[in-house]
């Protein structure tokens, strides 16, 4: 039971921290936080749908496609993480108003918070969303850290997003991903005994 509450606390913290970075610093500039974030930005751009809900919808649909790789327990934790993240984005966007913005400062701060949040989730074997599921699968199969596959997959989605909205987004998004994935891997190396594994899943 103690392990459950510890894991639950870290999942809430990780999801809330990444939601803070995305909602307060990245999304106001339409900077995608990742592959799912890029798709959420597009949905918001096309349909004017709340970006927090758009992110939840994209993550839920991608999770449904990958559910066979996760199993019941990991799926439940992942649904919790994407729900808390989306609610955090919505809450922080309405509670925190940044009067003067600088895109580079916001990009750096948002990426650091994003990396911390994602890193905490992945250390607990919990995906931060759709693309995180794929990164966990790849890192598990190749016995490697998840930062590189996250960067490569997200890069493809950034190109699509930038081609539709504005090309400068791709540079901002790639820089954000570089910073955040460095943080993800730093957190992974800080706890070498923790494996990014989904092998314990229940089928």
mmCIF file of C-alpha atoms in Angstrom, residues 133-150 152-153 195-199:
data_model
loop_
_atom_site.group_PDB
_atom_site.id
_atom_site.type_symbol
_atom_site.label_atom_id
_atom_site.label_comp_id
_atom_site.label_asym_id
_atom_site.label_seq_id
_atom_site.Cartn_x
_atom_site.Cartn_y
_atom_site.Cartn_z
ATOM 1 C CA UNK A 133 3.748 4.810 -24.946
ATOM 2 C CA UNK A 134 5.736 4.285 -28.131
ATOM 3 C CA UNK A 135 8.911 5.567 -26.473
ATOM 4 C CA UNK A 136 8.455 3.132 -23.573
ATOM 5 C CA UNK A 137 7.944 0.227 -25.983
ATOM 6 C CA UNK A 138 11.083 1.122 -27.955
ATOM 7 C CA UNK A 139 13.219 1.731 -24.868
ATOM 8 C CA UNK A 140 12.030 -1.565 -23.379
ATOM 9 C CA UNK A 141 12.751 -3.571 -26.533
ATOM 10 C CA UNK A 142 16.177 -1.990 -27.097
ATOM 11 C CA UNK A 143 17.145 -1.600 -23.428
ATOM 12 C CA UNK A 144 17.890 2.096 -23.837
ATOM 13 C CA UNK A 145 16.784 5.425 -22.403
ATOM 14 C CA UNK A 146 13.558 6.834 -23.889
ATOM 15 C CA UNK A 147 14.825 10.305 -24.744
ATOM 16 C CA UNK A 148 16.086 9.531 -28.266
ATOM 17 C CA UNK A 149 12.961 7.747 -29.562
ATOM 18 C CA UNK A 150 10.823 10.523 -28.071
ATOM 19 C CA UNK A 152 12.733 11.288 -33.321
ATOM 20 C CA UNK A 153 9.005 10.504 -33.288
ATOM 21 C CA UNK A 195 14.230 0.341 -15.484
ATOM 22 C CA UNK A 196 12.020 1.920 -18.105
ATOM 23 C CA UNK A 197 10.169 -1.331 -18.457
ATOM 24 C CA UNK A 198 6.641 -2.322 -19.216
ATOM 25 C CA UNK A 199 7.445 -5.991 -18.812
#
